[in-house]
């Protein structure tokens, strides 16, 4: 049973126009703990009608919110940040219960989530325009940056809090209301953020959270002309669909999509550092992050040494209920996630890969899976082309630098990439050669609110975080002022 210091953070209703409410027909969705299968509670099964109300409430709230001085919006965001941090323990317990990640990772995500609210509270005050050298003696040329309007967000289950604040932070800072649809599997973290937004003084209608039928809610968000901006984080397949659905109303889009990150170990790498980075990148959230190392390429001369060290390190991972002390790998989110990992392992072994560690469902049952390492993996295997999204580390062998970069780039994805080397010329050549939105050099952990997060190719559009994150919620207006 979930015991919170502040039980009011666990909400089984949605937040629309400043009110907590049930679905019109009273239907609900059950939310379960992936580590135990126990029911945590229910949330409303909402659809298009409730979504439309949330969008209209956002539209009604927009004029006053955009007229608020940036400093006033910033103060409310700062308060929201402070409340998230003050309730971090409860928020982390909620997250581990509904998503499964170890408590330490949940606490890390809560800090990460708050950091976007803090960062954009500051960025709100730095929205600037331009005055340009007019070509006319009697006219002045001005450029302003203004809030785009009502925004909608659809977010995934793997980072139930940070993927919301990474959107709501810049939206509210820019003066845009936001309606959020979290993943059906992890709604409680989103609803708890709404509780704290309300307490922070976010006005009614400016931030709404609705749960329920994703197609119906998404259909309203993408077709309603009041929504000027859609921000989506999730799979490339769904991102492609939403992009199509937004086309008739020409919405501004942010798409944070799937990945297939290469992790390259060159023969001049610090192997212990490379193993540490590979463990951090591969097994974080049980391998369920968009920036996880999905393919590990190791240069011939260090292949066997790296493989042995990686197996030794992965063997130390402690699989269990994320709420239990010392657990470093929780369950996968659901059964179909386990099935995908099994499919990738069976396919690779059937095509000649060697099993070095794990490879089976964990004896704890439910959706727990053993940390797994495969050797002799090649480009003809599913794991080379698809995002595994599980605790599977496939080792590929390569000979030359050019071969490594070509193999790394041989994918339609381009979100994150990593490599380990201590040769400065090699570092520059490889960092510039990788087709990826983000590159980690001698590190497996790259995410921070101050840097632009996003991908190239079919990993998405736009950037979140950093000073660039505001651009997605602002529009540029040119004012030509005559009669001077
Ligand atoms: N690039 C990033 O920053 C980032 C971050 C996290 C996850 N991801 C990606 O997300 C995927 C895993 O997350 P997931 O399984 O939740 O992805 P998903 O695409 O299945 O679902 C993401 C969200 O979209 C909603 N959704 C699904 N179908 C929809 C539809 N037809 N209309 C409207 N909404 C719909 C879901 O309910 C959920 O809220 C992986 O591919 C991962 O790489 C990317
Ligand atoms: O899974 C996607 C997240 O964006 C990962 S991270 O926490 O931002 O690295």
Short mmCIF file of C-alpha atoms and ligand atoms in Angstrom, two decimals:
data_model
loop_
_atom_site.label_atom_id
_atom_site.label_comp_id
_atom_site.label_asym_id
_atom_site.label_seq_id
_atom_site.Cartn_x
_atom_site.Cartn_y
_atom_site.Cartn_z
CA UNK A 1 0.00 0.00 0.00
CA UNK A 2 1.23 3.47 -0.93
CA UNK A 3 1.75 5.66 2.17
CA UNK A 4 2.41 9.33 1.43
CA UNK A 5 3.27 12.11 3.86
CA UNK A 6 0.71 14.17 1.93
CA UNK A 7 -2.01 11.76 0.74
CA UNK A 8 -3.73 14.60 -1.17
CA UNK A 9 -0.99 14.27 -3.82
CA UNK A 10 -2.56 11.00 -4.99
CA UNK A 11 -5.48 12.23 -7.14
CA UNK A 12 -7.95 9.94 -8.91
CA UNK A 13 -9.59 12.77 -10.82
CA UNK A 14 -8.46 14.99 -13.68
CA UNK A 15 -7.71 18.70 -13.45
CA UNK A 16 -9.60 20.86 -15.95
CA UNK A 17 -10.11 24.63 -15.75
CA UNK A 18 -8.98 24.65 -12.13
CA UNK A 19 -11.47 21.97 -11.10
CA UNK A 20 -10.95 18.32 -10.14
CA UNK A 21 -13.44 16.16 -12.05
CA UNK A 22 -14.45 12.69 -13.21
CA UNK A 23 -15.08 11.61 -16.79
CA UNK A 24 -18.48 12.67 -18.13
CA UNK A 25 -19.72 9.09 -18.13
CA UNK A 26 -17.88 8.11 -14.96
CA UNK A 27 -15.63 5.58 -16.73
CA UNK A 28 -12.20 4.95 -15.24
CA UNK A 29 -8.83 3.36 -16.05
CA UNK A 30 -7.11 1.13 -13.49
CA UNK A 31 -3.48 1.88 -12.68
CA UNK A 32 -1.28 -0.97 -11.45
CA UNK A 33 2.18 -1.33 -9.91
CA UNK A 34 4.37 -3.16 -12.48
CA UNK A 35 6.51 -4.67 -9.71
CA UNK A 36 3.65 -6.32 -7.86
CA UNK A 37 0.59 -6.22 -10.10
CA UNK A 38 -1.38 -4.57 -7.32
CA UNK A 39 -3.98 -1.93 -8.18
CA UNK A 40 -2.84 1.54 -7.13
CA UNK A 41 -6.11 3.27 -8.03
CA UNK A 42 -8.07 4.57 -10.98
CA UNK A 43 -8.18 7.73 -13.09
CA UNK A 44 -10.93 9.03 -15.36
CA UNK A 45 -11.35 7.60 -18.85
CA UNK A 46 -11.91 10.93 -20.59
CA UNK A 47 -12.42 11.57 -24.29
CA UNK A 48 -12.95 14.32 -26.84
CA UNK A 49 -15.68 16.25 -24.98
CA UNK A 50 -13.64 16.73 -21.81
CA UNK A 51 -10.56 17.56 -23.90
CA UNK A 52 -12.51 20.22 -25.77
CA UNK A 53 -13.56 21.78 -22.45
CA UNK A 54 -9.95 21.86 -21.26
CA UNK A 55 -8.82 23.49 -24.52
CA UNK A 56 -11.60 26.10 -24.34
CA UNK A 57 -10.73 26.85 -20.70
CA UNK A 58 -7.11 27.30 -21.74
CA UNK A 59 -8.20 29.68 -24.49
CA UNK A 60 -10.26 31.69 -22.00
CA UNK A 61 -7.31 31.87 -19.59
CA UNK A 62 -4.75 32.82 -22.23
CA UNK A 63 -5.30 36.65 -22.44
CA UNK A 64 -4.80 37.20 -18.71
CA UNK A 65 -1.88 34.76 -18.53
CA UNK A 66 -0.04 36.36 -21.45
CA UNK A 67 -0.66 39.83 -19.99
CA UNK A 68 0.95 38.80 -16.71
CA UNK A 69 4.40 40.43 -16.56
CA UNK A 70 7.06 37.81 -17.26
CA UNK A 71 8.38 38.35 -13.76
CA UNK A 72 4.97 37.43 -12.32
CA UNK A 73 4.81 34.24 -14.40
CA UNK A 74 8.35 33.48 -13.29
CA UNK A 75 7.43 33.86 -9.62
CA UNK A 76 4.58 31.35 -9.98
CA UNK A 77 6.88 28.89 -11.79
CA UNK A 78 9.53 29.36 -9.11
CA UNK A 79 6.91 28.53 -6.46
CA UNK A 80 5.90 25.42 -8.45
CA UNK A 81 9.57 24.34 -8.57
CA UNK A 82 9.88 24.84 -4.81
CA UNK A 83 6.72 22.81 -4.11
CA UNK A 84 7.89 19.95 -6.35
CA UNK A 85 11.18 19.79 -4.47
CA UNK A 86 9.47 20.09 -1.08
CA UNK A 87 7.28 17.08 -1.97
CA UNK A 88 10.02 15.08 -3.72
CA UNK A 89 9.80 12.07 -1.43
CA UNK A 90 6.08 11.59 -2.02
CA UNK A 91 6.40 12.27 -5.76
CA UNK A 92 9.19 9.70 -6.00
CA UNK A 93 7.14 7.07 -4.14
CA UNK A 94 4.23 7.71 -6.51
CA UNK A 95 6.50 7.41 -9.54
CA UNK A 96 8.18 4.19 -8.42
CA UNK A 97 4.78 2.68 -7.64
CA UNK A 98 3.28 3.41 -11.05
CA UNK A 99 6.38 3.21 -13.30
CA UNK A 100 8.66 0.77 -11.46
CA UNK A 101 11.99 2.60 -11.55
CA UNK A 102 14.19 2.39 -8.44
CA UNK A 103 13.42 5.03 -5.81
CA UNK A 104 16.81 6.66 -6.29
CA UNK A 105 16.03 7.09 -10.00
CA UNK A 106 12.59 8.46 -9.19
CA UNK A 107 14.11 11.01 -6.83
CA UNK A 108 16.58 11.89 -9.56
CA UNK A 109 13.76 12.38 -12.02
CA UNK A 110 11.85 14.62 -9.64
CA UNK A 111 14.90 16.87 -9.28
CA UNK A 112 15.34 16.75 -13.08
CA UNK A 113 11.65 17.59 -13.57
CA UNK A 114 11.82 20.54 -11.15
CA UNK A 115 14.97 21.81 -12.88
CA UNK A 116 12.98 22.54 -16.06
CA UNK A 117 10.46 24.64 -14.10
CA UNK A 118 13.30 26.48 -12.36
CA UNK A 119 15.20 27.02 -15.63
CA UNK A 120 12.19 28.36 -17.54
CA UNK A 121 11.13 30.56 -14.61
CA UNK A 122 14.41 32.32 -15.33
CA UNK A 123 14.09 32.18 -19.13
CA UNK A 124 10.64 33.85 -18.87
CA UNK A 125 12.40 37.06 -17.91
CA UNK A 126 14.77 36.89 -20.90
CA UNK A 127 12.24 36.88 -23.75
CA UNK A 128 13.64 39.70 -25.90
CA UNK A 129 12.83 41.33 -29.21
CA UNK A 130 14.91 43.44 -31.61
CA UNK A 131 14.99 46.91 -33.14
CA UNK A 132 16.62 46.93 -36.58
CA UNK A 133 18.30 49.67 -38.63
CA UNK A 134 15.31 50.97 -40.63
CA UNK A 135 15.78 51.50 -44.38
CA UNK A 136 13.23 54.35 -44.19
CA UNK A 137 13.67 57.73 -42.50
CA UNK A 138 10.04 57.85 -41.38
CA UNK A 139 9.60 54.27 -40.21
CA UNK A 140 11.03 52.10 -37.45
CA UNK A 141 11.51 48.31 -37.69
CA UNK A 142 10.75 46.23 -34.59
CA UNK A 143 10.71 42.47 -33.92
CA UNK A 144 8.86 41.02 -30.94
CA UNK A 145 8.61 37.41 -29.70
CA UNK A 146 5.12 36.57 -28.48
CA UNK A 147 3.41 33.47 -26.99
CA UNK A 148 2.02 31.23 -29.73
CA UNK A 149 -1.20 30.46 -27.82
CA UNK A 150 -2.89 27.36 -26.41
CA UNK A 151 -0.56 24.37 -26.37
CA UNK A 152 -1.19 20.65 -25.90
CA UNK A 153 1.21 17.97 -24.73
CA UNK A 154 1.17 14.17 -24.95
CA UNK A 155 3.78 12.41 -22.84
CA UNK A 156 5.20 8.88 -22.31
CA UNK A 157 5.29 6.56 -19.29
CA UNK A 158 9.06 6.22 -18.92
CA UNK A 159 9.65 9.67 -17.37
CA UNK A 160 6.20 10.49 -15.97
CA UNK A 161 7.15 13.84 -14.44
CA UNK A 162 10.14 15.23 -16.36
CA UNK A 163 8.56 14.80 -19.80
CA UNK A 164 5.70 17.01 -18.60
CA UNK A 165 7.71 19.78 -16.95
CA UNK A 166 10.10 19.83 -19.96
CA UNK A 167 7.05 21.04 -21.89
CA UNK A 168 4.94 22.91 -19.34
CA UNK A 169 7.96 24.91 -18.13
CA UNK A 170 8.64 26.75 -21.41
CA UNK A 171 4.95 26.89 -22.33
CA UNK A 172 3.85 28.67 -19.15
CA UNK A 173 7.02 30.79 -19.09
CA UNK A 174 6.26 32.01 -22.63
CA UNK A 175 2.67 32.86 -21.66
CA UNK A 176 1.00 29.79 -23.23
CA UNK A 177 -1.59 27.68 -21.38
CA UNK A 178 -1.08 23.92 -21.71
CA UNK A 179 -3.39 20.87 -21.70
CA UNK A 180 -1.47 17.66 -20.92
CA UNK A 181 -2.35 14.03 -21.62
CA UNK A 182 0.02 11.73 -19.71
CA UNK A 183 0.46 8.04 -20.53
CA UNK A 184 -2.37 5.80 -19.31
CA UNK A 185 0.19 3.69 -17.44
CA UNK A 186 1.60 6.51 -15.31
CA UNK A 187 -1.02 9.22 -14.68
CA UNK A 188 -0.52 9.81 -10.95
CA UNK A 189 2.77 11.67 -11.34
CA UNK A 190 1.11 14.08 -13.78
CA UNK A 191 -1.90 14.63 -11.53
CA UNK A 192 0.36 15.27 -8.53
CA UNK A 193 2.15 17.95 -10.58
CA UNK A 194 -1.27 19.54 -11.17
CA UNK A 195 -1.96 19.56 -7.42
CA UNK A 196 1.28 21.48 -6.87
CA UNK A 197 0.69 23.80 -9.84
CA UNK A 198 -2.65 24.76 -8.30
CA UNK A 199 -0.97 25.37 -4.94
CA UNK A 200 1.72 27.47 -6.66
CA UNK A 201 -0.93 29.82 -8.00
CA UNK A 202 -1.11 28.74 -11.64
CA UNK A 203 -4.46 30.26 -12.68
CA UNK A 204 -7.44 28.09 -13.60
CA UNK A 205 -7.25 26.84 -17.18
CA UNK A 206 -3.53 27.58 -17.61
CA UNK A 207 -2.46 24.01 -16.77
CA UNK A 208 -4.87 21.10 -17.18
CA UNK A 209 -4.22 17.34 -17.00
CA UNK A 210 -6.61 14.88 -18.64
CA UNK A 211 -6.36 11.10 -18.67
CA UNK A 212 -8.10 8.51 -20.80
CA UNK A 213 -8.55 7.33 -24.36
CA UNK A 214 -5.39 8.44 -26.12
CA UNK A 215 -6.84 8.37 -29.64
CA UNK A 216 -9.93 10.39 -28.68
CA UNK A 217 -7.99 12.92 -26.60
CA UNK A 218 -5.22 13.15 -29.19
CA UNK A 219 -7.79 13.47 -31.94
CA UNK A 220 -9.28 16.55 -30.28
CA UNK A 221 -5.88 18.06 -29.46
CA UNK A 222 -4.65 17.67 -33.05
CA UNK A 223 -7.84 18.81 -34.80
CA UNK A 224 -9.04 21.66 -32.58
CA UNK A 225 -7.92 24.94 -34.25
CA UNK A 226 -7.62 26.65 -30.86
CA UNK A 227 -4.55 24.48 -30.19
CA UNK A 228 -1.69 26.27 -31.92
CA UNK A 229 1.13 24.07 -30.65
CA UNK A 230 1.47 20.34 -29.97
CA UNK A 231 4.43 18.88 -28.09
CA UNK A 232 4.74 15.09 -28.19
CA UNK A 233 7.19 12.74 -26.57
CA UNK A 234 6.92 9.08 -27.43
CA UNK A 235 7.47 6.59 -30.21
CA UNK A 236 8.30 7.65 -33.75
CA UNK A 237 5.27 5.73 -35.03
CA UNK A 238 2.84 7.74 -32.91
CA UNK A 239 4.75 10.96 -33.58
CA UNK A 240 4.31 10.39 -37.31
CA UNK A 241 0.58 9.87 -36.84
CA UNK A 242 0.16 13.01 -34.73
CA UNK A 243 2.14 15.02 -37.27
CA UNK A 244 -0.32 13.94 -39.96
CA UNK A 245 -3.29 14.78 -37.71
CA UNK A 246 -1.91 18.28 -37.05
CA UNK A 247 -1.38 19.09 -40.72
CA UNK A 248 -4.93 20.34 -41.50
CA UNK A 249 -4.62 23.08 -38.84
CA UNK A 250 -0.88 23.77 -39.37
CA UNK A 251 0.09 23.43 -35.74
CA UNK A 252 3.62 24.14 -34.52
CA UNK A 253 5.15 20.79 -33.52
CA UNK A 254 7.75 19.56 -31.08
CA UNK A 255 8.47 15.84 -31.52
CA UNK A 256 10.75 13.98 -29.12
CA UNK A 257 10.70 10.51 -30.58
CA UNK A 258 12.43 7.14 -30.60
CA UNK A 259 16.12 6.44 -30.49
CA UNK A 260 18.64 3.74 -31.38
CA UNK A 261 21.75 5.11 -29.68
CA UNK A 262 25.16 3.78 -30.71
CA UNK A 263 27.78 3.46 -27.95
CA UNK A 264 31.28 3.18 -29.46
CA UNK A 265 34.36 2.01 -27.53
CA UNK A 266 37.61 2.76 -29.33
CA UNK A 267 40.86 0.94 -28.59
CA UNK A 268 42.32 4.00 -26.85
CA UNK A 269 39.38 4.30 -24.44
CA UNK A 270 39.63 4.13 -20.68
CA UNK A 271 37.86 0.75 -20.51
CA UNK A 272 36.75 1.08 -16.89
CA UNK A 273 35.22 4.47 -17.65
CA UNK A 274 33.59 3.04 -20.78
CA UNK A 275 32.06 0.18 -18.80
CA UNK A 276 30.77 2.62 -16.18
CA UNK A 277 29.26 4.76 -18.92
CA UNK A 278 27.74 1.77 -20.69
CA UNK A 279 26.10 0.53 -17.49
CA UNK A 280 24.71 4.01 -16.75
CA UNK A 281 23.42 4.52 -20.27
CA UNK A 282 22.16 1.01 -20.98
CA UNK A 283 20.50 -0.06 -17.73
CA UNK A 284 19.04 3.26 -16.45
CA UNK A 285 15.27 2.77 -15.96
CA UNK A 286 15.83 -0.91 -16.89
CA UNK A 287 16.88 0.24 -20.35
CA UNK A 288 13.63 2.17 -20.87
CA UNK A 289 14.94 5.56 -21.85
CA UNK A 290 15.01 7.14 -25.30
CA UNK A 291 18.74 7.83 -24.95
CA UNK A 292 19.80 4.38 -23.75
CA UNK A 293 22.74 2.80 -25.54
CA UNK A 294 20.92 0.44 -27.91
CA UNK A 295 23.97 -0.83 -29.89
CA UNK A 296 27.44 -1.16 -28.33
CA UNK A 297 30.29 -1.14 -30.86
CA UNK A 298 33.70 -2.24 -29.55
CA UNK A 299 36.95 -2.01 -31.51
CA UNK A 300 38.64 -5.38 -32.17
CA UNK A 301 41.66 -4.88 -29.97
CA UNK A 302 39.64 -4.27 -26.77
CA UNK A 303 36.52 -6.31 -27.54
CA UNK A 304 37.17 -9.27 -25.23
CA UNK A 305 38.45 -7.13 -22.35
CA UNK A 306 35.51 -4.75 -22.57
CA UNK A 307 33.00 -7.62 -22.81
CA UNK A 308 34.41 -9.31 -19.71
CA UNK A 309 34.37 -6.07 -17.71
CA UNK A 310 30.83 -5.23 -18.83
CA UNK A 311 29.51 -8.67 -17.82
CA UNK A 312 31.18 -8.33 -14.42
CA UNK A 313 29.57 -4.92 -13.88
CA UNK A 314 26.12 -5.92 -15.18
CA UNK A 315 26.12 -8.97 -12.93
CA UNK A 316 26.20 -6.60 -9.93
CA UNK A 317 22.87 -4.94 -10.87
CA UNK A 318 20.26 -5.74 -8.23
CA UNK A 319 16.87 -6.53 -9.75
CA UNK A 320 13.80 -5.98 -7.59
CA UNK A 321 10.93 -3.78 -6.50
CA UNK A 322 12.13 -0.21 -6.99
CA UNK A 323 10.76 0.72 -3.56
CA UNK A 324 13.17 -1.70 -1.86
CA UNK A 325 16.54 -0.46 -0.63
CA UNK A 326 19.53 -1.16 -2.87
CA UNK A 327 17.51 -2.13 -5.95
CA UNK A 328 19.18 -0.80 -9.10
CA UNK A 329 16.89 -2.32 -11.75
CA UNK A 330 13.13 -2.43 -11.49
CA UNK A 331 10.58 -4.22 -13.68
CA UNK A 332 9.76 -3.35 -17.27
CA UNK A 333 6.57 -1.36 -17.61
CA UNK A 334 4.37 -4.17 -18.90
CA UNK A 335 4.30 -7.64 -20.45
CA UNK A 336 4.60 -6.49 -24.07
CA UNK A 337 7.84 -4.73 -23.17
CA UNK A 338 9.24 -8.05 -21.91
CA UNK A 339 8.07 -9.78 -25.08
CA UNK A 340 10.04 -7.29 -27.20
CA UNK A 341 13.25 -7.93 -25.24
CA UNK A 342 12.73 -11.69 -25.62
CA UNK A 343 12.11 -11.24 -29.35
CA UNK A 344 15.36 -9.32 -29.80
CA UNK A 345 17.35 -11.91 -27.81
CA UNK A 346 15.86 -14.90 -29.63
CA UNK A 347 16.41 -13.26 -33.02
CA UNK A 348 20.05 -12.45 -32.25
CA UNK A 349 20.85 -15.90 -30.83
CA UNK A 350 19.13 -17.51 -33.80
CA UNK A 351 21.40 -15.55 -36.12
CA UNK A 352 24.66 -16.40 -34.36
CA UNK A 353 25.00 -14.10 -31.35
CA UNK A 354 26.47 -15.47 -28.12
CA UNK A 355 24.82 -15.09 -24.68
CA UNK A 356 27.30 -13.75 -22.10
CA UNK A 357 24.84 -12.86 -19.28
CA UNK A 358 21.13 -13.18 -18.42
CA UNK A 359 18.75 -13.68 -21.33
CA UNK A 360 15.75 -14.84 -19.30
CA UNK A 361 12.79 -13.47 -17.38
CA UNK A 362 13.78 -12.86 -13.77
CA UNK A 363 12.65 -15.33 -11.13
CA UNK A 364 10.76 -12.48 -9.42
CA UNK A 365 8.11 -12.88 -12.13
CA UNK A 366 5.80 -10.07 -13.24
CA UNK A 367 7.73 -7.98 -15.81
CA UNK A 368 11.19 -8.34 -14.28
CA UNK A 369 13.98 -9.28 -16.68
CA UNK A 370 17.60 -10.31 -16.14
CA UNK A 371 20.29 -7.80 -17.14
CA UNK A 372 21.50 -9.29 -20.41
CA UNK A 373 24.67 -9.06 -22.51
CA UNK A 374 25.05 -10.57 -26.00
CA UNK A 375 28.30 -10.87 -28.00
CA UNK A 376 28.94 -11.29 -31.74
CA UNK A 377 25.88 -9.24 -32.64
CA UNK A 378 25.69 -7.95 -36.22
CA UNK A 379 23.71 -5.52 -38.38
CA UNK A 380 21.38 -8.23 -39.65
CA UNK A 381 19.73 -8.67 -36.26
CA UNK A 382 16.56 -6.90 -35.07
CA UNK A 383 18.40 -5.30 -32.14
CA UNK A 384 20.54 -3.34 -34.62
CA UNK A 385 17.50 -1.74 -36.24
CA UNK A 386 14.89 -1.44 -33.47
CA UNK A 387 14.86 0.28 -30.09
CA UNK A 388 14.87 -2.59 -27.57
CA UNK A 389 13.72 -0.48 -24.62
CA UNK A 390 14.94 -3.09 -22.12
CA UNK A 391 18.04 -4.31 -20.21
CA UNK A 392 19.77 -5.85 -23.23
CA UNK A 393 23.35 -4.85 -24.13
CA UNK A 394 24.29 -6.14 -27.61
CA UNK A 395 28.03 -6.05 -28.43
CA UNK A 396 29.10 -5.45 -32.06
CA UNK A 397 32.72 -5.65 -33.25
CA UNK A 398 34.44 -3.13 -35.58
CA UNK A 399 37.94 -2.49 -36.99
CA UNK A 400 38.30 1.10 -38.22
CA UNK A 401 37.02 4.54 -37.17
CA UNK A 402 35.23 5.04 -40.48
CA UNK A 403 33.51 1.66 -40.10
CA UNK A 404 32.34 2.58 -36.57
CA UNK A 405 30.82 5.88 -37.66
CA UNK A 406 29.17 4.29 -40.71
CA UNK A 407 27.67 1.52 -38.57
CA UNK A 408 26.52 4.04 -35.93
CA UNK A 409 24.79 6.19 -38.57
CA UNK A 410 23.13 3.23 -40.30
CA UNK A 411 19.69 3.91 -38.76
CA UNK A 412 16.69 6.18 -39.38
CA UNK A 413 17.08 7.44 -35.82
CA UNK A 414 19.42 10.13 -34.54
CA UNK A 415 18.67 11.09 -30.95
CA UNK A 416 21.75 10.31 -28.81
CA UNK A 417 25.15 8.74 -29.50
CA UNK A 418 28.12 8.01 -27.24
CA UNK A 419 31.77 7.13 -27.67
CA UNK A 420 34.89 6.70 -25.59
CA UNK A 421 38.33 7.77 -26.81
CA UNK A 422 41.24 9.82 -25.50
CA UNK A 423 42.60 10.94 -28.84
CA UNK A 424 41.56 14.55 -29.49
CA UNK A 425 41.67 14.24 -33.27
CA UNK A 426 39.56 11.09 -33.19
CA UNK A 427 37.14 12.76 -30.75
CA UNK A 428 36.57 15.74 -33.04
CA UNK A 429 36.27 13.60 -36.20
CA UNK A 430 33.79 11.16 -34.63
CA UNK A 431 31.72 13.79 -32.79
CA UNK A 432 31.30 15.69 -36.06
CA UNK A 433 30.65 12.53 -38.07
CA UNK A 434 27.82 11.12 -35.95
CA UNK A 435 24.28 11.87 -37.24
CA UNK A 436 22.72 12.54 -33.85
CA UNK A 437 21.07 15.41 -31.99
CA UNK A 438 23.17 14.76 -28.90
CA UNK A 439 26.63 13.21 -28.45
CA UNK A 440 28.20 12.00 -25.20
CA UNK A 441 32.01 11.87 -25.30
CA UNK A 442 33.56 9.77 -22.50
CA UNK A 443 30.24 9.85 -20.66
CA UNK A 444 27.02 7.82 -20.75
CA UNK A 445 24.86 10.43 -19.03
CA UNK A 446 24.16 13.66 -20.93
CA UNK A 447 20.76 14.96 -19.86
CA UNK A 448 20.45 18.36 -18.21
CA UNK A 449 17.95 21.20 -18.37
CA UNK A 450 20.57 23.67 -19.63
CA UNK A 451 21.37 21.80 -22.86
CA UNK A 452 19.19 21.44 -25.98
CA UNK A 453 17.60 17.96 -25.90
CA UNK A 454 16.35 16.51 -29.16
CA UNK A 455 17.07 14.46 -32.23
CA UNK A 456 17.64 14.52 -35.98
CA UNK A 457 16.29 12.28 -38.74
CA UNK A 458 13.27 10.32 -37.43
CA UNK A 459 14.04 11.01 -33.78
CA UNK A 460 12.10 14.23 -33.90
CA UNK A 461 11.78 17.97 -34.35
CA UNK A 462 12.68 20.85 -32.07
CA UNK A 463 14.65 21.09 -28.84
CA UNK A 464 13.59 20.98 -25.20
CA UNK A 465 15.44 22.62 -22.33
CA UNK A 466 18.24 25.17 -22.79
CA UNK A 467 17.59 28.69 -24.11
CA UNK A 468 16.26 27.04 -27.29
CA UNK A 469 13.34 25.44 -25.47
CA UNK A 470 11.42 28.73 -25.38
CA UNK A 471 11.48 29.08 -29.18
CA UNK A 472 8.89 26.31 -29.56
CA UNK A 473 6.31 28.36 -27.63
CA UNK A 474 7.01 31.78 -29.16
CA UNK A 475 6.25 33.35 -32.51
CA UNK A 476 8.17 36.21 -34.10
CA UNK A 477 6.20 39.36 -35.01
CA UNK A 478 7.61 42.09 -37.26
CA UNK A 479 6.23 45.58 -36.56
CA UNK A 480 6.87 48.28 -39.16
CA UNK A 481 6.14 51.58 -37.39
CA UNK A 482 5.54 54.52 -39.75
CA UNK A 483 4.57 58.17 -39.22
CA UNK A 484 7.85 58.98 -37.43
N1 LIG B 1 12.90 11.65 -27.46
C1 LIG B 1 12.51 11.70 -26.21
O1 LIG B 1 12.76 12.67 -25.46
C2 LIG B 1 11.75 10.54 -25.64
C3 LIG B 1 11.52 10.50 -24.27
C4 LIG B 1 10.81 9.40 -23.75
C5 LIG B 1 10.35 8.38 -24.57
N2 LIG B 1 10.59 8.46 -25.90
C6 LIG B 1 10.14 7.39 -26.78
O2 LIG B 1 8.81 6.96 -26.40
C7 LIG B 1 8.68 5.57 -26.64
C8 LIG B 1 8.23 4.87 -25.38
O3 LIG B 1 7.17 5.58 -24.78
P1 LIG B 1 5.67 5.09 -25.03
O4 LIG B 1 5.61 3.62 -25.12
O5 LIG B 1 4.79 5.79 -24.04
O6 LIG B 1 5.39 5.72 -26.47
P2 LIG B 1 3.99 5.81 -27.22
O7 LIG B 1 4.26 6.55 -28.45
O8 LIG B 1 3.33 4.48 -27.31
O9 LIG B 1 3.05 6.70 -26.25
C9 LIG B 1 3.46 7.99 -25.91
C10 LIG B 1 2.20 8.78 -25.55
O10 LIG B 1 1.39 8.85 -26.70
C11 LIG B 1 0.06 8.42 -26.40
N3 LIG B 1 -0.52 7.85 -27.62
C12 LIG B 1 -0.33 6.62 -28.13
N4 LIG B 1 -1.03 6.49 -29.28
C13 LIG B 1 -1.67 7.68 -29.49
C14 LIG B 1 -2.55 8.19 -30.48
N5 LIG B 1 -2.93 7.45 -31.53
N6 LIG B 1 -3.03 9.46 -30.35
C15 LIG B 1 -2.67 10.21 -29.29
N7 LIG B 1 -1.83 9.80 -28.31
C16 LIG B 1 -1.35 8.54 -28.42
C17 LIG B 1 0.24 7.45 -25.28
O11 LIG B 1 -0.96 7.31 -24.56
C18 LIG B 1 1.33 8.14 -24.47
O12 LIG B 1 0.75 9.14 -23.67
C19 LIG B 1 10.04 5.09 -27.08
O13 LIG B 1 10.11 5.01 -28.47
C20 LIG B 1 10.99 6.17 -26.57
O14 LIG B 1 12.18 6.23 -27.32
C21 LIG B 1 11.29 9.51 -26.46
O1 LIG B 2 13.56 8.78 -22.23
C1 LIG B 2 13.69 9.91 -22.49
C2 LIG B 2 14.21 10.95 -21.55
O2 LIG B 2 14.27 12.18 -22.23
C3 LIG B 2 15.52 10.50 -21.01
S1 LIG B 2 16.38 11.69 -20.10
O3 LIG B 2 15.99 11.51 -18.68
O4 LIG B 2 15.99 13.04 -20.58
O5 LIG B 2 17.80 11.40 -20.33
#
